[in-house]
Amino acid sequence: MMPIASERPAKPPVTVRAAAQGWLQQLRIRPHTVINIVFAMLIASFVLSLTRYWTNTLEPRLYSTAETQASILAQSQATGLVEAIEHGDPERMRQRLFDLLQEALIVKDPATGGRIVLGLSLQIDYDAVRAAPGTLDLKDGMRVCERCFHAAIPLIGQGGLLLGVADFVLSPSYFDTLAKDMRSKLMAESSLAMILMFVVWITMLAMFHRLHRAKLAIEASDRAKTRFMANVTHELRTPLNAILGYTQLYRQDTALMARHGQGIDTIDRSAEHLLLMINDILDFSRMGETRLALHPREVPLAGFLSTLVEMTEVRARLKGIQVERRFQPELPAALVVDDKRLRQVLLNLLGNAVKFTEQGKVLFEVGRLETRDSERVRLRFSVRDSGIGIGRAELENIFIPFQQLDNAITRAEGSGLGLTISQQLVRLMGSELKVESQPGVGSHFWFDVSLPALDASPIETTSAEAPALPQSEADMALPPQAWRDALAEQAQRHNVLAVRKLLADIENDPQWASFVAHVQPFVRGYRFRQLGDWLASLSDARSEDAKPEQRTDNPGTRSSL
Ligand code: ADP
């Protein structure tokens, strides 16, 4: 059992930023509109809170300060009046009070130059004051004034005797001056803050604009690069297929192989390797343009899995490594899945397992997991090896495009794209590719997928009960599954020469005549994709007993590993 060093689920990078970006895209709001809205709201709320602070807090406080000042002034004027009433000559008391009243009315505010006391009226208690009733009730300048301060100051004589009341009407000019000063100070400070905010706003917009332009330029160049990559790799595939086709033809020529076998093998392996890398780059360029999509279809599981094992074993045998398979008997017989893409992922994992293992074994497990959904099956695909393993720090990097860990094996082979593409494909299947590994001990890659199960009966029982073929194909004798897989794979590669070669091997045998007749129109019409689909739709079971007379070197076993 493999010791678990670290588990690194290849989590999708769903960050708050990514979520916000997606949300903005959905709402079709451009990011700089967001900046404008945020700053406009910031400035509006700043102005609003400043205004509220002024009207609710500062202005009432200033008013009450000015009111206190005014009543202190009125108090001091009242002291003179009390003095005159208590100690003045009773004969001249009225005149004296009149003079004091006039004096009070001309007191000026040094700040504004305006009068402070606007009106004054005396109400005397003639029981306490020795004077004829009504003679001392003087008043001048009394008025109704909304913003003026009103102060009723009791005139209290010695011994606490109430002599009367002096009503003052006081000017609000002190408050006005105070408020004006305070307001202009506040305005000055807040405008500084506003200017700073505007500067930040404009700077952010300018920076954003530049960033946006740079981003557009990078995206355009990235698109051009990807398109170029896609075009070039696409163009490269055609000559490579021709090379591979010819190497396969030469392989059939025993005399030629005796003389140049090693060279032909080298050309073949190199072209195969190049084709794999090109296919990876093509897939990767599709990933960038989100053109990587799944095309699920009905797939018999037994044939699918055994082809994978066969393909892996060829390479493993060369290295003296054993490939062990453990497929649970409860696996369904058929699934709906994009078999090409699932095969691509598993071949990459199995290929890496063999590539990075020098001794020991590779264990390929497929098991069924519990699920509450009766119409779907949940399968775990797992590949373990006893190879060189991956360090904890390096696990971070293996899913990043073009990343290869520094070791003699990776320096020699690989594009560093396999795991990136595999992870993307597994995510398209709604799962996550996970890995645990320990250097010197081995690695374990696995993922769980939930797929519609067409035939939920166990894999072993149904392998003999294939679904019926369409009526027109029902009586057709089929070459064995492995041969058909090889044909399907070459068809998928559009390898015309290899497809023709495979057909040539069986076309003289009358038992496959109807099969060959059915395939020829696809080949003549270059409809290789349809040919692949048709081959995949055929049942495995029907061909189990039959064997073609001339079994060719199975090209499927040479590919991808
Ligand atoms: P490559 O084409 O180089 O194999 P991959 O994306 O498939 O690219 O793998 C990236 C890197 O991850 C490899 O170069 C290797 O360093 C490391 N790696 C992948 N699988 C294994 C494994 N089973 N054991 C050890 N290292 C592995």
XYZ file of C-alpha atoms and ligand atoms in Angstrom:
588
model
C 0.000 0.000 0.000
C 1.390 3.351 -0.984
C 2.224 5.685 1.933
C 0.365 8.904 1.591
C 2.696 11.852 1.507
C 0.326 14.613 0.660
C -2.985 14.894 -1.019
C -3.291 17.628 -3.536
C -6.685 17.904 -5.094
C -6.375 19.943 -8.236
C -8.876 22.487 -7.031
C -10.361 24.796 -9.609
C -8.994 28.262 -8.938
C -12.327 29.784 -7.971
C -11.276 32.887 -6.076
C -13.362 35.803 -4.851
C -11.793 37.825 -7.635
C -12.774 35.289 -10.286
C -16.297 35.093 -8.881
C -16.599 38.894 -8.875
C -15.298 39.058 -12.441
C -17.806 36.451 -13.578
C -20.575 38.330 -11.829
C -19.577 41.618 -13.470
C -19.406 39.926 -16.849
C -22.883 38.540 -16.346
C -24.182 41.982 -15.514
C -22.215 43.378 -18.461
C -20.656 46.038 -16.233
C -17.244 47.203 -17.317
C -14.706 47.393 -14.474
C -13.991 51.105 -14.953
C -17.730 51.800 -14.553
C -17.395 50.134 -11.168
C -14.509 52.460 -10.269
C -16.629 55.469 -11.298
C -19.616 54.280 -9.282
C -17.490 53.555 -6.213
C -15.780 56.956 -6.276
C -18.983 58.886 -7.009
C -20.605 57.112 -4.062
C -17.575 57.790 -1.891
C -17.635 61.520 -2.650
C -21.421 61.754 -2.291
C -21.343 60.005 1.077
C -18.460 62.243 2.191
C -20.419 65.406 1.294
C -23.575 64.006 2.875
C -21.925 63.101 6.158
C -20.164 66.491 6.256
C -23.501 68.300 5.766
C -25.161 66.166 8.420
C -22.305 66.798 10.826
C -22.710 70.536 10.258
C -26.475 70.746 10.637
C -26.919 68.156 13.397
C -23.837 68.734 15.523
C -21.665 71.724 14.755
C -24.267 74.399 14.043
C -26.404 73.712 17.187
C -23.244 73.738 19.290
C -22.140 77.093 17.849
C -25.617 78.511 18.352
C -25.712 77.508 22.007
C -22.197 78.957 22.538
C -23.298 82.263 20.965
C -26.471 82.215 23.064
C -24.450 81.752 26.264
C -22.173 84.637 25.278
C -25.205 86.866 24.628
C -26.817 86.071 27.970
C -23.513 86.810 29.802
C -23.510 90.214 28.099
C -27.151 90.813 29.043
C -26.342 89.807 32.624
C -23.565 92.388 32.839
C -25.930 95.103 31.519
C -28.551 94.030 34.093
C -26.061 94.530 36.940
C -25.848 98.268 36.075
C -29.644 98.518 36.023
C -29.954 96.901 39.502
C -27.325 99.324 40.833
C -29.260 102.300 39.479
C -32.606 101.094 40.903
C -31.264 100.302 44.366
C -28.867 103.154 45.006
C -29.863 105.901 42.580
C -31.584 109.143 43.407
C -35.343 108.328 43.275
C -35.993 111.725 41.615
C -33.643 111.045 38.772
C -34.088 107.263 38.607
C -36.131 107.245 35.371
C -33.560 109.410 33.558
C -30.691 107.262 34.848
C -32.398 104.061 33.710
C -33.158 105.649 30.308
C -29.464 106.553 29.897
C -28.333 103.049 30.843
C -30.817 101.605 28.352
C -29.438 103.809 25.559
C -25.874 102.889 26.485
C -26.735 99.213 26.298
C -28.277 99.701 22.884
C -25.105 101.166 21.388
C -22.705 98.431 22.586
C -20.968 97.176 19.432
C -19.562 93.790 18.449
C -15.826 94.434 17.752
C -15.760 91.611 15.163
C -18.678 92.815 13.013
C -19.075 96.446 14.104
C -22.851 95.844 14.483
C -24.962 96.392 17.603
C -25.177 93.513 20.085
C -28.278 94.566 22.036
C -31.082 95.297 19.613
C -33.860 95.896 22.109
C -34.372 96.206 25.882
C -37.475 96.474 28.022
C -37.871 96.897 31.804
C -40.723 95.560 33.933
C -40.378 96.845 37.485
C -42.047 95.431 40.607
C -43.332 98.645 42.179
C -43.943 96.896 45.499
C -40.187 96.513 45.830
C -39.085 99.755 44.197
C -39.912 103.202 45.506
C -41.330 104.774 42.394
C -44.731 105.664 40.999
C -46.193 102.613 39.197
C -45.446 102.584 35.479
C -42.852 105.339 35.591
C -39.850 103.023 35.196
C -41.293 100.598 32.568
C -38.985 101.734 29.805
C -38.470 99.972 26.504
C -36.629 100.587 23.253
C -35.915 98.570 20.087
C -38.022 95.553 21.085
C -38.905 93.458 18.017
C -39.858 90.059 16.843
C -36.749 88.544 15.327
C -36.520 84.853 14.474
C -32.793 84.284 14.703
C -32.180 86.832 17.534
C -31.446 85.667 21.053
C -33.957 86.558 23.744
C -32.805 86.823 27.345
C -35.093 87.655 30.298
C -32.713 88.637 33.125
C -34.237 88.960 36.619
C -33.120 92.140 38.418
C -32.256 90.893 41.920
C -31.366 93.410 44.566
C -29.461 93.005 47.810
C -31.005 90.432 50.083
C -32.351 88.572 47.100
C -35.275 90.916 46.524
C -36.699 90.720 42.975
C -36.854 94.291 41.652
C -38.111 93.425 38.189
C -37.152 91.750 34.906
C -35.070 93.114 32.010
C -35.922 91.604 28.566
C -33.086 91.748 26.052
C -33.263 91.152 22.314
C -29.690 90.316 21.223
C -28.274 90.279 17.711
C -27.269 86.880 16.114
C -24.247 88.526 14.454
C -21.816 86.830 16.839
C -23.221 83.441 15.918
C -23.168 84.376 12.226
C -19.521 85.350 12.364
C -18.608 82.227 14.325
C -20.557 79.984 11.940
C -19.052 81.655 8.872
C -15.519 81.191 10.191
C -16.149 77.575 11.080
C -17.825 76.827 7.759
C -15.007 78.229 5.674
C -12.470 76.263 7.733
C -14.450 73.078 7.240
C -14.830 73.775 3.525
C -11.104 74.319 3.125
C -10.240 71.050 4.838
C -12.922 69.015 3.106
C -12.035 70.401 -0.313
C -8.484 69.232 0.254
C -9.808 65.744 1.004
C -12.084 65.950 -2.077
C -9.212 67.030 -4.315
C -7.172 64.092 -3.018
C -10.078 61.748 -3.734
C -10.438 63.147 -7.263
C -6.717 62.710 -7.845
C -6.902 59.065 -6.703
C -10.008 58.571 -8.869
C -8.399 59.987 -12.000
C -5.142 58.132 -11.320
C -6.977 54.861 -10.878
C -8.941 55.396 -14.080
C -5.786 56.249 -15.983
C -3.957 53.217 -14.554
C -6.902 51.008 -15.245
C -7.119 52.287 -18.796
C -3.454 51.500 -19.364
C -3.807 48.084 -17.753
C -6.865 47.371 -19.831
C -5.051 48.323 -23.024
C -2.081 46.191 -22.008
C -4.441 43.296 -21.214
C -6.149 43.631 -24.599
C -2.776 43.687 -26.328
C -1.625 40.598 -24.399
C -4.879 38.793 -25.125
C -4.649 39.636 -28.811
C -1.057 38.446 -28.984
C -1.959 35.336 -26.974
C -4.823 34.597 -29.355
C -2.555 35.099 -32.343
C 0.066 32.834 -30.763
C -2.502 30.169 -29.958
C -3.976 30.368 -33.452
C -0.495 30.135 -34.890
C 0.269 27.154 -32.642
C -2.984 25.482 -33.624
C -2.375 26.093 -37.350
C 1.220 24.965 -37.267
C 0.508 21.846 -35.231
C -2.431 21.046 -37.472
C -0.245 21.423 -40.539
C 2.471 19.310 -38.937
C 0.125 16.429 -38.366
C -0.397 15.743 -42.057
C 3.258 15.100 -42.998
C 3.756 13.210 -39.755
C 0.884 10.920 -40.576
C 2.482 10.306 -43.950
C 5.789 9.428 -42.267
C 4.034 7.076 -39.857
C 2.072 5.505 -42.681
C 5.236 4.782 -44.637
C 7.135 3.432 -41.636
C 4.296 0.984 -41.132
C 4.446 -0.040 -44.769
C 8.209 -0.556 -44.533
C 7.750 -2.631 -41.377
C 5.880 -5.161 -43.477
C 8.826 -5.481 -45.830
C 11.031 -8.125 -44.173
C 13.969 -7.593 -46.515
C 13.947 -3.858 -45.918
C 13.559 -4.323 -42.170
C 16.534 -6.689 -42.119
C 18.717 -3.952 -43.584
C 17.221 -0.780 -42.148
C 14.989 -2.019 -39.313
C 16.724 0.014 -36.621
C 16.549 3.214 -38.642
C 12.894 2.677 -39.527
C 12.085 1.981 -35.880
C 13.833 5.195 -34.858
C 11.959 7.208 -37.494
C 8.713 5.572 -36.395
C 9.261 6.196 -32.693
C 10.384 9.778 -33.257
C 7.416 10.558 -35.505
C 5.082 8.924 -32.978
C 6.591 10.994 -30.192
C 6.324 14.155 -32.260
C 2.698 13.398 -33.083
C 1.897 12.989 -29.390
C 3.506 16.294 -28.533
C 1.691 17.998 -31.383
C -1.614 16.552 -30.249
C -0.908 17.831 -26.721
C -0.113 21.319 -28.007
C -3.242 21.300 -30.137
C -5.351 20.302 -27.146
C -3.666 22.928 -25.016
C -4.382 25.639 -27.601
C -8.015 24.498 -27.632
C -8.068 24.774 -23.845
C -7.122 28.460 -24.098
C -10.030 29.119 -26.433
C -12.330 26.891 -24.366
C -12.873 24.781 -27.462
C -12.034 21.641 -25.563
C -15.393 19.939 -25.303
C -16.669 16.462 -24.543
C -18.646 14.313 -26.972
C -20.137 11.536 -24.864
C -21.461 8.399 -26.463
C -22.215 4.844 -25.492
C -19.058 2.896 -24.658
C -18.713 -0.782 -23.709
C -16.459 -0.665 -20.650
C -14.712 -4.029 -20.849
C -13.202 -3.441 -24.293
C -12.327 0.108 -23.411
C -10.392 -0.912 -20.288
C -8.606 -3.886 -21.808
C -7.392 -1.771 -24.748
C -5.897 0.656 -22.243
C -4.102 -2.110 -20.408
C -2.814 -3.634 -23.653
C -1.457 -0.279 -24.775
C 0.290 0.261 -21.441
C 1.719 -3.235 -21.291
C 3.689 -2.825 -24.529
C 5.778 -0.037 -23.076
C 5.913 -1.563 -19.591
C 7.241 -4.843 -20.972
C 10.157 -3.008 -22.573
C 11.118 -1.695 -19.142
C 10.475 -4.959 -17.332
C 7.601 -3.486 -15.340
C 4.456 -5.362 -14.547
C 1.054 -3.759 -15.204
C -1.524 -5.062 -12.765
C -5.232 -4.467 -13.313
C -7.928 -4.514 -10.657
C -11.390 -3.948 -12.106
C -14.254 -4.456 -9.679
C -16.789 -7.035 -10.906
C -19.621 -4.586 -10.103
C -18.613 -2.239 -12.929
C -21.413 -1.583 -15.429
C -21.099 -3.049 -18.886
C -21.668 0.199 -20.754
C -21.330 3.891 -19.995
C -22.070 7.163 -21.692
C -18.766 8.969 -21.814
C -16.400 10.696 -24.197
C -14.219 7.632 -24.535
C -11.524 9.391 -26.563
C -11.007 11.968 -23.848
C -11.264 9.473 -20.986
C -8.755 7.280 -22.821
C -6.487 10.292 -23.300
C -6.500 11.054 -19.544
C -5.962 7.451 -18.492
C -3.263 6.870 -21.094
C -1.461 9.942 -19.871
C -1.612 8.736 -16.249
C -0.651 5.167 -17.185
C 2.040 6.440 -19.570
C 3.534 8.659 -16.858
C 3.364 5.789 -14.359
C 5.393 3.577 -16.710
C 7.683 6.414 -17.739
C 8.587 7.355 -14.182
C 8.951 3.813 -12.838
C 12.185 1.916 -13.264
C 11.262 -1.179 -11.255
C 8.234 -2.617 -9.550
C 4.774 -2.300 -10.986
C 1.978 -0.076 -12.176
C -1.440 -0.768 -10.703
C -4.511 0.278 -12.702
C -7.717 0.125 -10.632
C -11.296 0.906 -11.570
C -13.906 0.662 -8.871
C -17.510 1.575 -8.324
C -18.341 4.042 -5.556
C -21.571 4.385 -3.644
C -24.085 6.824 -5.130
C -27.698 7.652 -4.383
C -28.419 8.405 -8.024
C -29.889 5.213 -9.504
C -29.370 6.334 -13.108
C -25.713 7.110 -12.767
C -22.657 5.232 -11.687
C -19.791 6.759 -9.821
C -16.455 5.296 -10.830
C -12.993 5.764 -9.414
C -10.116 5.515 -11.895
C -6.811 5.112 -10.125
C -3.226 4.656 -11.300
C -0.479 3.803 -8.807
C 3.179 3.276 -9.491
C 6.289 2.371 -7.539
C 8.408 4.906 -9.399
C 10.529 7.926 -8.584
C 7.641 9.823 -6.935
C 7.204 13.579 -6.622
C 8.342 15.845 -3.771
C 5.777 17.788 -1.740
C 6.980 21.160 -3.056
C 6.988 19.891 -6.630
C 3.409 18.657 -6.404
C 2.445 22.328 -6.588
C 3.774 22.554 -10.118
C 2.850 19.416 -11.956
C -0.535 20.720 -13.165
C 0.987 23.954 -14.480
C 1.465 23.943 -18.303
C 4.945 23.055 -19.589
C 6.150 22.231 -16.057
C 8.447 19.276 -15.844
C 10.286 18.273 -12.732
C 14.014 18.214 -13.041
C 15.012 14.600 -13.546
C 16.756 12.586 -16.198
C 13.492 11.114 -17.515
C 11.648 14.386 -18.043
C 14.711 15.979 -19.571
C 14.513 13.296 -22.220
C 10.779 13.051 -22.987
C 7.449 14.776 -22.643
C 5.958 18.182 -23.267
C 4.873 18.980 -19.716
C 1.301 19.401 -20.968
C -0.146 15.964 -20.274
C -1.302 16.600 -16.711
C -2.560 20.109 -17.519
C -4.750 18.737 -20.299
C -5.782 15.702 -18.226
C -6.809 17.901 -15.342
C -8.820 20.134 -17.677
C -10.546 17.116 -19.219
C -11.327 15.611 -15.805
C -12.814 18.938 -14.770
C -14.933 18.946 -17.921
C -16.201 15.576 -16.684
C -17.152 17.286 -13.427
C -14.382 15.884 -11.297
C -10.933 16.659 -9.943
C -7.668 14.939 -10.678
C -5.948 14.178 -7.368
C -2.462 13.046 -6.548
C -0.502 11.753 -3.624
C 3.129 10.903 -3.903
C 6.336 10.273 -2.045
C 9.787 10.561 -3.604
C 11.460 7.189 -3.993
C 8.262 5.305 -3.146
C 5.808 6.127 -5.921
C 2.794 8.125 -6.990
C -0.950 7.688 -6.984
C -3.193 9.639 -9.369
C -6.953 9.218 -9.256
C -10.301 10.825 -10.027
C -13.956 9.958 -9.468
C -16.511 10.518 -12.209
C -20.223 10.241 -12.141
C -21.545 8.949 -15.477
C -24.871 7.757 -16.864
C -24.851 3.957 -16.853
C -26.660 2.515 -19.835
C -26.254 -1.025 -18.780
C -25.955 -1.383 -15.053
C -25.415 -5.124 -15.170
C -21.911 -6.162 -14.131
C -19.155 -5.976 -16.654
C -18.350 -9.708 -16.831
C -21.854 -10.992 -17.427
C -22.678 -8.455 -20.115
C -19.451 -8.773 -22.017
C -21.001 -11.763 -23.767
C -24.336 -10.058 -24.313
C -23.629 -7.189 -26.576
C -26.445 -4.900 -27.657
C -27.941 -5.748 -31.037
C -26.458 -4.145 -34.095
C -28.579 -2.056 -36.395
C -30.602 -4.218 -38.765
C -28.376 -3.626 -41.794
C -25.264 -4.612 -39.855
C -26.774 -7.434 -37.896
C -25.382 -10.227 -40.042
C -22.038 -8.648 -40.662
C -19.026 -10.638 -39.459
C -16.698 -8.415 -37.521
C -12.927 -8.662 -37.186
C -11.729 -8.913 -33.557
C -12.037 -6.011 -31.167
C -8.272 -5.331 -30.905
C -7.977 -5.058 -34.681
C -11.016 -2.761 -34.811
C -9.521 -0.630 -32.040
C -6.338 -0.287 -34.078
C -8.406 0.744 -37.104
C -10.408 3.194 -34.999
C -7.278 4.752 -33.620
C -5.692 5.229 -37.047
C -8.989 6.631 -38.296
C -8.996 9.073 -35.409
C -5.508 10.187 -36.482
C -6.648 10.521 -40.113
C -3.778 8.214 -40.958
C -4.917 7.212 -44.450
C -2.015 4.943 -45.205
C -2.305 3.010 -41.951
C -6.059 2.604 -42.387
C -5.608 1.326 -45.958
C -2.869 -1.012 -44.805
C -5.070 -2.492 -42.086
C -7.903 -2.992 -44.555
C -5.558 -4.503 -47.119
C -4.628 -7.145 -44.532
C -8.169 -8.497 -44.399
C -9.818 -7.494 -47.661
C -8.995 -10.745 -49.472
C -10.584 -12.800 -46.749
C -14.225 -13.472 -47.775
C -15.431 -13.712 -44.179
C -14.770 -9.946 -43.666
C -16.033 -8.919 -47.122
C -19.194 -7.192 -45.925
C -17.225 -5.428 -43.192
C -14.633 -4.161 -45.693
C -17.406 -3.114 -48.077
C -18.965 -1.125 -45.279
C -15.698 0.576 -44.322
C -14.449 1.445 -47.819
C -16.882 4.330 -48.489
C -15.751 6.021 -45.254
C -12.115 5.745 -46.324
C -12.737 6.878 -49.900
C -14.716 9.853 -48.619
C -12.056 10.673 -46.000
C -14.827 10.482 -43.377
C -12.533 9.187 -40.657
C -14.408 10.616 -37.737
C -17.608 8.897 -38.832
C -15.627 5.701 -39.368
C -14.307 5.939 -35.793
C -17.816 6.565 -34.461
C -19.221 3.650 -36.422
C -16.485 1.311 -35.190
C -17.075 2.397 -31.613
C -20.784 1.768 -31.966
C -20.178 -1.866 -32.859
C -20.478 -4.391 -30.149
C -17.370 -5.992 -28.640
C -19.048 -9.237 -27.937
C -19.809 -10.073 -31.541
C -16.218 -10.257 -32.532
C -14.852 -12.158 -29.524
C -14.682 -15.516 -31.282
C -13.590 -14.389 -34.690
C -9.995 -13.587 -35.644
C -8.735 -12.039 -38.853
C -6.511 -14.251 -40.836
C -3.696 -11.774 -40.898
C -3.272 -10.093 -37.539
C -1.284 -6.933 -38.092
C 1.024 -5.270 -35.729
C -1.491 -3.454 -33.596
C -0.770 0.229 -34.060
C -2.928 1.033 -31.051
C -0.348 -0.530 -28.805
C 2.301 1.788 -30.150
C 0.526 4.983 -29.633
C 0.501 7.384 -26.817
C 2.879 5.663 -24.473
P 5.176 15.100 -19.345
O 4.840 15.170 -20.783
O 6.488 15.728 -18.989
O 5.006 13.740 -18.754
P 2.972 15.749 -17.632
O 2.156 16.990 -17.550
O 2.280 14.491 -17.917
O 4.097 16.066 -18.683
O 3.749 15.611 -16.274
C 4.379 16.745 -15.709
C 5.494 16.321 -14.792
O 4.955 15.694 -13.626
C 6.399 15.266 -15.404
O 7.396 15.851 -16.205
C 6.981 14.598 -14.166
O 8.051 15.371 -13.680
C 5.832 14.677 -13.158
N 5.083 13.402 -13.110
C 3.901 13.123 -13.711
N 3.504 11.863 -13.432
C 4.444 11.329 -12.631
C 4.616 10.047 -11.975
N 3.725 9.070 -12.110
N 5.729 9.872 -11.222
C 6.635 10.847 -11.081
N 6.542 12.072 -11.652
C 5.464 12.319 -12.420
